[in-house]
Short mmCIF file of C-alpha atoms and ligand atoms in Angstrom, two decimals:
data_model
loop_
_atom_site.label_atom_id
_atom_site.label_comp_id
_atom_site.label_asym_id
_atom_site.label_seq_id
_atom_site.Cartn_x
_atom_site.Cartn_y
_atom_site.Cartn_z
CA MET A 20 150.40 58.07 -82.66
CA THR A 21 146.63 58.02 -82.43
CA ASP A 22 143.94 59.94 -84.28
CA VAL A 23 141.32 59.76 -81.56
CA SER A 24 141.69 59.45 -77.76
CA VAL A 25 139.41 57.00 -76.02
CA HIS A 26 138.87 57.72 -72.31
CA GLU A 27 137.51 54.93 -70.14
CA VAL A 28 134.92 56.19 -67.66
CA GLY A 29 133.26 52.90 -66.68
CA THR A 30 135.38 52.81 -63.55
CA ARG A 31 133.57 56.00 -62.48
CA ASP A 32 130.33 56.49 -64.43
CA GLY A 33 129.70 52.73 -64.53
CA LEU A 34 130.63 51.88 -60.96
CA GLN A 35 128.70 54.77 -59.44
CA SER A 36 125.50 53.18 -60.72
CA ILE A 37 126.28 49.87 -59.00
CA SER A 38 125.04 49.93 -55.42
CA THR A 39 126.96 46.89 -54.14
CA PHE A 40 130.61 47.51 -53.36
CA VAL A 41 132.92 46.24 -56.10
CA PRO A 42 136.14 44.79 -54.62
CA THR A 43 139.19 47.03 -54.87
CA GLU A 44 141.14 44.26 -56.63
CA VAL A 45 138.54 44.21 -59.43
CA LYS A 46 138.85 47.98 -59.92
CA LYS A 47 142.64 47.81 -59.94
CA SER A 48 142.88 44.93 -62.37
CA TRP A 49 140.27 46.59 -64.61
CA CYS A 50 142.47 49.71 -64.87
CA ARG A 51 145.60 47.64 -65.41
CA ALA A 52 144.05 45.39 -68.07
CA GLU A 53 142.60 48.30 -70.05
CA PHE A 54 145.93 50.07 -69.91
CA HIS A 55 147.56 46.95 -71.35
CA ALA A 56 144.88 46.90 -74.07
CA GLY A 57 146.07 50.36 -75.11
CA VAL A 58 143.70 52.75 -73.30
CA ARG A 59 145.73 55.78 -72.22
CA GLU A 60 143.25 57.72 -70.10
CA ILE A 61 140.98 56.38 -67.37
CA GLU A 62 138.66 58.26 -65.02
CA VAL A 63 139.31 55.93 -62.11
CA CYS A 64 136.94 57.29 -59.48
CA SER A 65 134.70 60.04 -58.22
CA LEU A 66 135.88 61.95 -55.16
CA VAL A 67 132.47 62.58 -53.64
CA PRO A 68 131.56 62.43 -49.96
CA LEU A 69 131.71 58.74 -49.04
CA LYS A 70 128.27 58.71 -47.48
CA LEU A 71 126.84 59.67 -50.88
CA ILE A 72 128.67 57.02 -52.93
CA PRO A 73 130.41 54.41 -50.73
CA GLN A 74 131.51 52.67 -53.94
CA PHE A 75 134.51 55.02 -54.06
CA SER A 76 135.66 54.58 -50.47
CA ASP A 77 138.80 52.85 -51.84
CA ALA A 78 139.59 55.68 -54.28
CA GLY A 79 143.02 56.34 -52.77
CA GLU A 80 144.20 52.79 -53.32
CA VAL A 81 142.80 52.61 -56.85
CA VAL A 82 144.40 55.95 -57.78
CA ARG A 83 147.78 54.86 -56.42
CA HIS A 84 147.60 51.64 -58.40
CA ALA A 85 146.66 53.46 -61.62
CA LEU A 86 149.42 56.05 -61.13
CA ALA A 87 151.98 53.23 -61.24
CA LEU A 88 150.97 52.42 -64.84
CA GLU A 89 153.48 54.49 -66.72
CA GLY A 90 151.98 56.40 -69.63
CA LEU A 91 148.42 56.29 -68.28
CA THR A 92 146.61 59.57 -67.63
CA VAL A 93 144.75 59.10 -64.36
CA ALA A 94 141.67 61.28 -64.00
CA ALA A 95 139.24 61.72 -61.11
CA LEU A 96 135.82 63.34 -61.15
CA VAL A 97 135.22 65.94 -58.45
CA PRO A 98 131.97 67.72 -57.52
CA ASN A 99 133.52 70.53 -55.46
CA LEU A 100 136.69 72.17 -54.11
CA LYS A 101 137.02 69.59 -51.35
CA GLY A 102 137.09 66.80 -53.92
CA ALA A 103 139.67 68.72 -55.95
CA GLU A 104 141.89 69.09 -52.87
CA LYS A 105 141.68 65.33 -52.31
CA ALA A 106 142.44 64.67 -56.00
CA ALA A 107 145.48 66.96 -55.95
CA GLU A 108 146.71 65.31 -52.75
CA LEU A 109 146.41 61.87 -54.33
CA GLY A 110 148.42 63.13 -57.28
CA VAL A 111 145.99 62.47 -60.15
CA HIS A 112 147.02 63.85 -63.54
CA LYS A 113 143.63 65.26 -64.34
CA ILE A 114 140.77 66.75 -62.34
CA ASN A 115 137.39 66.54 -64.05
CA TYR A 116 135.10 69.05 -62.37
CA VAL A 117 131.46 68.80 -63.34
CA ILE A 118 128.76 71.44 -63.45
CA SER A 119 125.25 70.80 -64.74
CA VAL A 120 124.17 73.34 -67.32
CA SER A 121 120.62 72.72 -66.17
CA GLU A 122 119.97 74.66 -62.97
CA SER A 123 117.58 72.03 -61.56
CA HIS A 124 119.97 69.17 -62.29
CA ASN A 125 122.85 71.03 -60.63
CA ARG A 126 120.76 71.70 -57.53
CA ALA A 127 119.66 68.07 -57.37
CA ASN A 128 123.25 66.87 -57.77
CA VAL A 129 125.29 69.24 -55.63
CA ARG A 130 122.64 71.37 -53.91
CA ARG A 131 123.71 74.72 -55.27
CA SER A 132 123.21 76.92 -58.29
CA THR A 133 125.14 76.58 -61.52
CA GLU A 134 126.56 80.04 -60.81
CA GLU A 135 127.90 78.92 -57.41
CA SER A 136 129.45 75.86 -59.05
CA ALA A 137 131.10 78.02 -61.72
CA ALA A 138 132.58 80.24 -59.01
CA ASP A 139 133.92 77.15 -57.24
CA PHE A 140 135.72 76.22 -60.45
CA GLU A 141 137.80 79.39 -60.18
CA ARG A 142 138.94 78.27 -56.73
CA ILE A 143 139.85 74.84 -58.12
CA VAL A 144 141.95 76.42 -60.87
CA ALA A 145 143.69 78.57 -58.24
CA LEU A 146 144.33 75.50 -56.10
CA CYS A 147 145.92 73.62 -59.02
CA ARG A 148 148.00 76.61 -60.07
CA SER A 149 149.34 77.01 -56.55
CA ARG A 150 151.01 73.63 -56.84
CA PRO A 151 154.57 73.16 -58.15
CA LYS A 152 154.60 72.72 -61.90
CA GLU A 153 155.50 69.02 -61.88
CA ALA A 154 152.64 68.28 -59.45
CA ARG A 155 150.04 70.43 -61.17
CA PRO A 156 147.03 68.49 -62.46
CA VAL A 157 145.29 69.34 -65.71
CA VAL A 158 141.99 71.02 -64.82
CA VAL A 159 138.95 70.06 -66.85
CA GLY A 160 135.63 71.88 -66.87
CA GLY A 161 132.86 69.38 -67.52
CA LEU A 162 129.38 70.45 -68.53
CA ALA A 163 126.72 67.86 -67.69
CA THR A 164 123.25 67.93 -69.26
CA ALA A 165 124.72 69.91 -72.17
CA LEU A 166 122.24 68.36 -74.61
CA GLY A 167 119.16 68.09 -72.46
CA CYS A 168 117.93 67.36 -68.97
CA THR A 169 115.38 64.98 -67.48
CA MET A 170 114.05 67.80 -65.28
CA GLU A 171 114.13 70.78 -67.63
CA GLY A 172 113.92 69.08 -71.02
CA LYS A 173 115.66 71.23 -73.60
CA VAL A 174 118.78 73.06 -72.48
CA PRO A 175 119.45 76.30 -74.38
CA GLU A 176 122.53 76.09 -76.59
CA ASP A 177 123.49 79.66 -75.69
CA ARG A 178 123.66 78.73 -72.04
CA VAL A 179 126.01 75.82 -72.77
CA ARG A 180 128.22 78.06 -74.90
CA ARG A 181 128.36 80.81 -72.28
CA LEU A 182 129.28 78.36 -69.51
CA ALA A 183 131.95 76.68 -71.66
CA VAL A 184 133.52 80.08 -72.38
CA ARG A 185 133.27 81.03 -68.72
CA LEU A 186 135.13 77.88 -67.61
CA ALA A 187 137.75 78.31 -70.33
CA GLU A 188 138.31 81.92 -69.30
CA ALA A 189 138.56 80.80 -65.67
CA GLY A 190 141.48 78.60 -66.71
CA ALA A 191 140.12 75.23 -67.83
CA ASP A 192 142.80 73.31 -69.73
CA GLU A 193 140.09 71.21 -71.36
CA ILE A 194 136.31 71.09 -71.60
CA ILE A 195 133.95 68.10 -71.56
CA LEU A 196 130.49 68.40 -73.06
CA ALA A 197 128.32 65.62 -71.68
CA ASP A 198 124.99 64.28 -72.84
CA THR A 199 124.35 62.95 -69.35
CA VAL A 200 120.89 61.52 -70.01
CA GLY A 201 121.06 60.69 -73.71
CA TYR A 202 118.86 63.48 -75.08
CA GLY A 203 121.18 64.55 -77.90
CA ASP A 204 120.75 63.77 -81.59
CA PRO A 205 123.38 64.09 -84.32
CA ALA A 206 122.09 67.42 -85.64
CA MET A 207 122.20 68.98 -82.16
CA VAL A 208 125.63 67.51 -81.54
CA ARG A 209 127.07 68.78 -84.82
CA ARG A 210 125.69 72.27 -84.13
CA LEU A 211 126.65 72.52 -80.45
CA PHE A 212 130.13 70.98 -80.70
CA GLY A 213 130.83 73.07 -83.80
CA ALA A 214 129.78 76.27 -82.02
CA VAL A 215 131.71 75.54 -78.82
CA THR A 216 134.80 74.56 -80.84
CA ARG A 217 134.67 77.92 -82.59
CA ASP A 218 134.07 79.74 -79.29
CA LEU A 219 136.97 78.06 -77.49
CA GLY A 220 139.65 78.01 -80.15
CA ALA A 221 142.56 75.91 -78.93
CA VAL A 222 140.97 74.46 -75.77
CA PRO A 223 140.48 70.71 -76.41
CA ILE A 224 136.96 69.34 -76.04
CA THR A 225 135.99 65.80 -75.03
CA ALA A 226 132.57 64.39 -75.91
CA HIS A 227 130.75 62.28 -73.32
CA PHE A 228 127.73 60.45 -74.70
CA HIS A 229 125.21 58.13 -73.16
CA ASP A 230 123.41 55.66 -75.40
CA THR A 231 120.17 55.95 -73.45
CA ARG A 232 118.06 56.31 -76.59
CA GLY A 233 120.27 54.48 -79.06
CA LEU A 234 121.93 57.53 -80.63
CA GLY A 235 125.30 57.27 -78.91
CA LEU A 236 127.47 56.26 -81.86
CA ALA A 237 125.55 58.45 -84.30
CA ASN A 238 126.39 61.33 -81.96
CA VAL A 239 130.06 60.28 -81.97
CA LEU A 240 130.08 60.54 -85.75
CA ALA A 241 128.48 64.00 -85.61
CA ALA A 242 131.07 65.12 -83.04
CA LEU A 243 133.88 63.74 -85.24
CA ASP A 244 132.47 65.84 -88.09
CA ALA A 245 132.66 68.86 -85.79
CA GLY A 246 136.35 68.14 -85.19
CA ILE A 247 136.18 66.40 -81.79
CA ARG A 248 138.99 63.90 -81.27
CA ALA A 249 138.48 62.71 -77.66
CA PHE A 250 135.62 60.57 -76.38
CA ASP A 251 134.55 59.15 -73.03
CA ALA A 252 133.16 55.64 -73.08
CA SER A 253 132.38 52.86 -70.65
CA LEU A 254 133.33 49.19 -70.84
CA ALA A 255 130.20 47.12 -71.59
CA GLY A 256 128.24 50.39 -71.71
CA LEU A 257 127.95 50.45 -67.94
CA GLY A 258 126.50 53.56 -66.34
CA GLY A 259 122.73 53.58 -66.35
CA CYS A 260 120.54 56.61 -65.93
CA PRO A 261 119.02 57.00 -62.43
CA TYR A 262 115.89 58.49 -64.03
CA ALA A 263 115.40 55.66 -66.51
CA PRO A 264 115.92 52.32 -64.76
CA GLY A 265 117.07 49.62 -67.16
CA ALA A 266 118.13 52.12 -69.82
CA SER A 267 121.52 51.68 -71.46
CA GLY A 268 124.44 53.60 -70.06
CA ASN A 269 127.43 55.29 -71.65
CA ILE A 270 128.43 54.36 -75.18
CA SER A 271 130.39 51.14 -74.89
CA THR A 272 134.15 51.43 -75.20
CA GLU A 273 134.34 48.32 -77.36
CA ASP A 274 131.76 49.59 -79.88
CA LEU A 275 133.41 53.02 -79.96
CA VAL A 276 136.84 51.51 -80.67
CA PHE A 277 135.29 49.21 -83.27
CA MET A 278 133.64 52.09 -85.10
CA LEU A 279 136.70 54.33 -85.05
CA GLU A 280 139.16 51.62 -86.09
CA SER A 281 136.77 50.46 -88.85
CA MET A 282 136.75 54.03 -90.15
CA GLY A 283 140.55 54.02 -90.28
CA LEU A 284 140.95 56.25 -87.22
CA LYS A 285 143.71 54.97 -84.95
CA THR A 286 142.84 54.66 -81.26
CA GLY A 287 145.85 52.65 -80.09
CA VAL A 288 143.43 50.23 -78.45
CA ASN A 289 143.70 46.54 -79.26
CA LEU A 290 140.08 45.43 -79.60
CA GLU A 291 140.72 41.73 -78.96
CA LYS A 292 142.45 42.58 -75.70
CA LEU A 293 139.69 45.03 -74.81
CA LEU A 294 137.04 42.33 -75.38
CA ALA A 295 139.02 40.05 -73.06
CA VAL A 296 138.99 42.80 -70.41
CA ARG A 297 135.24 43.06 -70.83
CA ARG A 298 134.78 39.33 -70.25
CA THR A 299 136.82 39.45 -67.04
CA VAL A 300 135.18 42.61 -65.70
CA CYS A 301 131.64 41.43 -66.52
CA ALA A 302 132.31 38.10 -64.81
CA ALA A 303 133.58 39.93 -61.73
CA LEU A 304 130.65 42.37 -61.63
CA GLY A 305 128.07 39.62 -61.86
CA ASP A 306 124.45 40.47 -62.45
CA GLN A 307 124.50 43.92 -64.11
CA PRO A 308 123.03 45.23 -67.34
CA PHE A 309 125.82 44.95 -69.93
CA HIS A 310 125.55 46.55 -73.34
CA GLY A 311 127.47 46.64 -76.58
CA ALA A 312 127.01 45.03 -79.98
CA ILE A 313 130.51 43.95 -80.90
CA ALA A 314 130.90 41.77 -77.80
CA LYS A 315 127.73 39.90 -78.78
CA ALA A 316 128.35 39.64 -82.52
CA GLY A 317 132.14 39.24 -82.57
CA LEU A 318 134.59 40.99 -84.87
CA PRO A 319 133.84 40.79 -88.57
CA LYS A 320 136.07 38.66 -90.78
CA GLY A 321 139.03 40.65 -92.03
CA PHE A 322 138.93 43.28 -89.28
CA THR A 323 142.44 44.43 -88.45
CA VAL A 324 143.16 44.79 -84.77
CA ALA A 325 145.43 47.68 -83.75
CA THR A 326 148.90 46.44 -82.93
CA SER A 327 150.24 49.44 -81.07
CA ALA A 328 149.07 48.23 -77.68
ZN1 LIG B 16 127.97 60.13 -67.85
#
């Protein structure tokens, strides 16, 4: 039993920011090794048009490999109905559909309005519900730029709340609130996650933070205070921001696990094994910006590594 779920997204958020193609074997062994370290949910790819992100041209093979790891929840990010159809065909357990709360960001990303994207979500829910129960993926409504946007700056909290409710009413099994560009601070996070939690009732919420401005783990703590018990993170903090070259990416999975386990919150992830995965993956990825404090400093004396993995 775990207290907090840690979702690896480096295989998607991290890899999409690497322009050179990462060999399929590296992606597969990354998924496998993290699973053996105790991670139980991985967003293994993005099902976007291949000409946009050729990095995911091997998505089918990676998904099939991940699906063979019994007990792993395999998620894929999709930008539209077509991606969702592909995801359902491949048999992923979870479809993470993303809409940007910021109108400009949504147009830049998927060339349509937030409203059009929200309407598409209804079609994705219908698609999933039309499948036989045992082959029905969990449908997740993800809200990008929920704490700010590089184009619009502040994003109104009311707008985030309305969209979250809209997606939940449309049939989202879960919601992700994402600080895509690292604009959030702990006070904002506590307020927004608290409000959306109250609005949504029983619909689980995952927090997705980027450490672009160094507030990633502080934001995790604020979200924990608001009752959030699921977090996205990226091995070695991969996943830079296209608008801030050189900036750090997602919160690092290793630092997240370290903080949670230090606080007595069980993640089920064996940190020594996870650090070994990091070493292998970083060596395979070569010259990339890697982040994370615990990998540099090492575990403190007396730290107890989770044994459940
Ligand atoms: Zn992200």
